[in-house]
PDB file of C-alpha atoms in Angstrom:
ATOM      1  CA  MET Z   1       0.000   0.000   0.000  1.00 79.00           C
ATOM      2  CA  GLU Z   2       1.409   3.362  -1.013  1.00 96.00           C
ATOM      3  CA  GLU Z   3       1.765   5.872   1.794  1.00 97.00           C
ATOM      4  CA  ARG Z   4       3.143   9.341   2.412  1.00 98.00           C
ATOM      5  CA  LYS Z   5       4.335  10.786   5.738  1.00 98.00           C
ATOM      6  CA  PHE Z   6       3.853  14.353   6.954  1.00 98.00           C
ATOM      7  CA  LYS Z   7       5.228  16.256   9.936  1.00 98.00           C
ATOM      8  CA  CYS Z   8       2.995  18.777  11.639  1.00 98.00           C
ATOM      9  CA  LEU Z   9       4.940  22.052  11.925  1.00 98.00           C
ATOM     10  CA  LYS Z  10       2.267  23.811  13.973  1.00 98.00           C
ATOM     11  CA  SER Z  11      -0.728  22.359  15.807  1.00 98.00           C
ATOM     12  CA  PHE Z  12      -4.019  22.944  14.014  1.00 97.00           C
ATOM     13  CA  THR Z  13      -7.499  21.494  13.585  1.00 96.00           C
ATOM     14  CA  SER Z  14      -9.488  20.884  10.427  1.00 95.00           C
ATOM     15  CA  GLU Z  15     -13.042  19.602  10.423  1.00 93.00           C
ATOM     16  CA  GLY Z  16     -12.575  18.458  14.014  1.00 95.00           C
ATOM     17  CA  ARG Z  17      -9.370  16.510  13.280  1.00 96.00           C
ATOM     18  CA  TYR Z  18      -6.268  17.396  15.304  1.00 96.00           C
ATOM     19  CA  CYS Z  19      -2.730  17.677  13.951  1.00 97.00           C
ATOM     20  CA  LEU Z  20      -0.257  18.119  16.810  1.00 98.00           C
ATOM     21  CA  ARG Z  21       3.047  19.950  16.418  1.00 98.00           C
ATOM     22  CA  ASP Z  22       6.100  17.732  15.755  1.00 98.00           C
ATOM     23  CA  GLU Z  23       3.979  14.589  15.261  1.00 98.00           C
ATOM     24  CA  ILE Z  24       4.189  12.485  12.084  1.00 98.00           C
ATOM     25  CA  TYR Z  25       0.968  11.553  10.278  1.00 98.00           C
ATOM     26  CA  THR Z  26       0.409   9.125   7.428  1.00 98.00           C
ATOM     27  CA  ALA Z  27      -1.692   9.400   4.292  1.00 98.00           C
ATOM     28  CA  TYR Z  28      -2.595   6.105   2.609  1.00 98.00           C
ATOM     29  CA  LYS Z  29      -3.418   5.695  -1.069  1.00 98.00           C
ATOM     30  CA  ILE Z  30      -6.967   4.410  -1.496  1.00 98.00           C
ATOM     31  CA  SER Z  31      -8.905   3.547  -4.636  1.00 95.00           C
ATOM     32  CA  HIS Z  32     -10.300   7.036  -5.209  1.00 93.00           C
ATOM     33  CA  GLY Z  33      -7.557   9.175  -3.643  1.00 98.00           C
ATOM     34  CA  TRP Z  34      -5.931   9.455  -0.211  1.00 98.00           C
ATOM     35  CA  LYS Z  35      -6.911   8.730   3.406  1.00 98.00           C
ATOM     36  CA  PHE Z  36      -5.091  11.099   5.775  1.00 98.00           C
ATOM     37  CA  VAL Z  37      -5.005   9.745   9.339  1.00 98.00           C
ATOM     38  CA  PHE Z  38      -4.884  12.354  12.097  1.00 96.00           C
ATOM     39  CA  GLU Z  39      -4.733  12.243  15.890  1.00 95.00           C
ATOM     40  CA  ASN Z  40      -8.446  11.627  16.368  1.00 95.00           C
ATOM     41  CA  GLY Z  41      -9.763  10.463  13.013  1.00 96.00           C
ATOM     42  CA  GLU Z  42      -9.210  10.467   9.294  1.00 97.00           C
ATOM     43  CA  MET Z  43     -10.132  12.486   6.228  1.00 97.00           C
ATOM     44  CA  ASN Z  44     -10.606  11.138   2.701  1.00 97.00           C
ATOM     45  CA  PHE Z  45      -9.577  13.198  -0.326  1.00 98.00           C
ATOM     46  CA  THR Z  46      -9.644  12.718  -4.071  1.00 98.00           C
ATOM     47  CA  SER Z  47      -6.093  12.811  -5.451  1.00 97.00           C
ATOM     48  CA  ASN Z  48      -6.610  16.297  -6.883  1.00 97.00           C
ATOM     49  CA  LEU Z  49      -8.118  17.692  -3.690  1.00 98.00           C
ATOM     50  CA  PHE Z  50      -5.363  16.096  -1.597  1.00 98.00           C
ATOM     51  CA  GLU Z  51      -2.635  17.895  -3.558  1.00 98.00           C
ATOM     52  CA  ARG Z  52      -4.531  21.205  -3.389  1.00 98.00           C
ATOM     53  CA  THR Z  53      -5.020  20.777   0.360  1.00 97.00           C
ATOM     54  CA  LEU Z  54      -1.302  20.111   0.857  1.00 97.00           C
ATOM     55  CA  GLU Z  55      -0.577  23.377  -0.956  1.00 98.00           C
ATOM     56  CA  ASP Z  56      -3.018  25.227   1.312  1.00 97.00           C
ATOM     57  CA  TRP Z  57      -1.516  23.628   4.435  1.00 97.00           C
ATOM     58  CA  ASN Z  58       2.123  24.272   3.443  1.00 97.00           C
ATOM     59  CA  THR Z  59       2.716  26.451   6.526  1.00 97.00           C
ATOM     60  CA  VAL Z  60       1.505  23.799   8.983  1.00 98.00           C
ATOM     61  CA  ILE Z  61       2.652  20.450   7.510  1.00 98.00           C
ATOM     62  CA  GLU Z  62       5.564  19.209   5.422  1.00 98.00           C
ATOM     63  CA  GLU Z  63       6.141  15.901   3.701  1.00 98.00           C
ATOM     64  CA  VAL Z  64       8.961  13.853   5.189  1.00 98.00           C
ATOM     65  CA  ALA Z  65      10.869  10.810   3.984  1.00 92.00           C
ATOM     66  CA  GLU Z  66      10.423   8.398   6.874  1.00 66.00           C
TER      67      GLU Z  66
END
């Protein structure tokens, strides 16, 4: 299963999901896009929306090679 890892640079919430500073979170490739697993739940994105969201969140998360 393809996955991507992201480090939270600054704590934030989105749609009730928590991303805590300095924690690493994983996004898993699913049939229609990506499932991003946060501290207290997950969010599903189409591939296009996932990439656009990463651009919007560029000040609070960064992709890491882990």
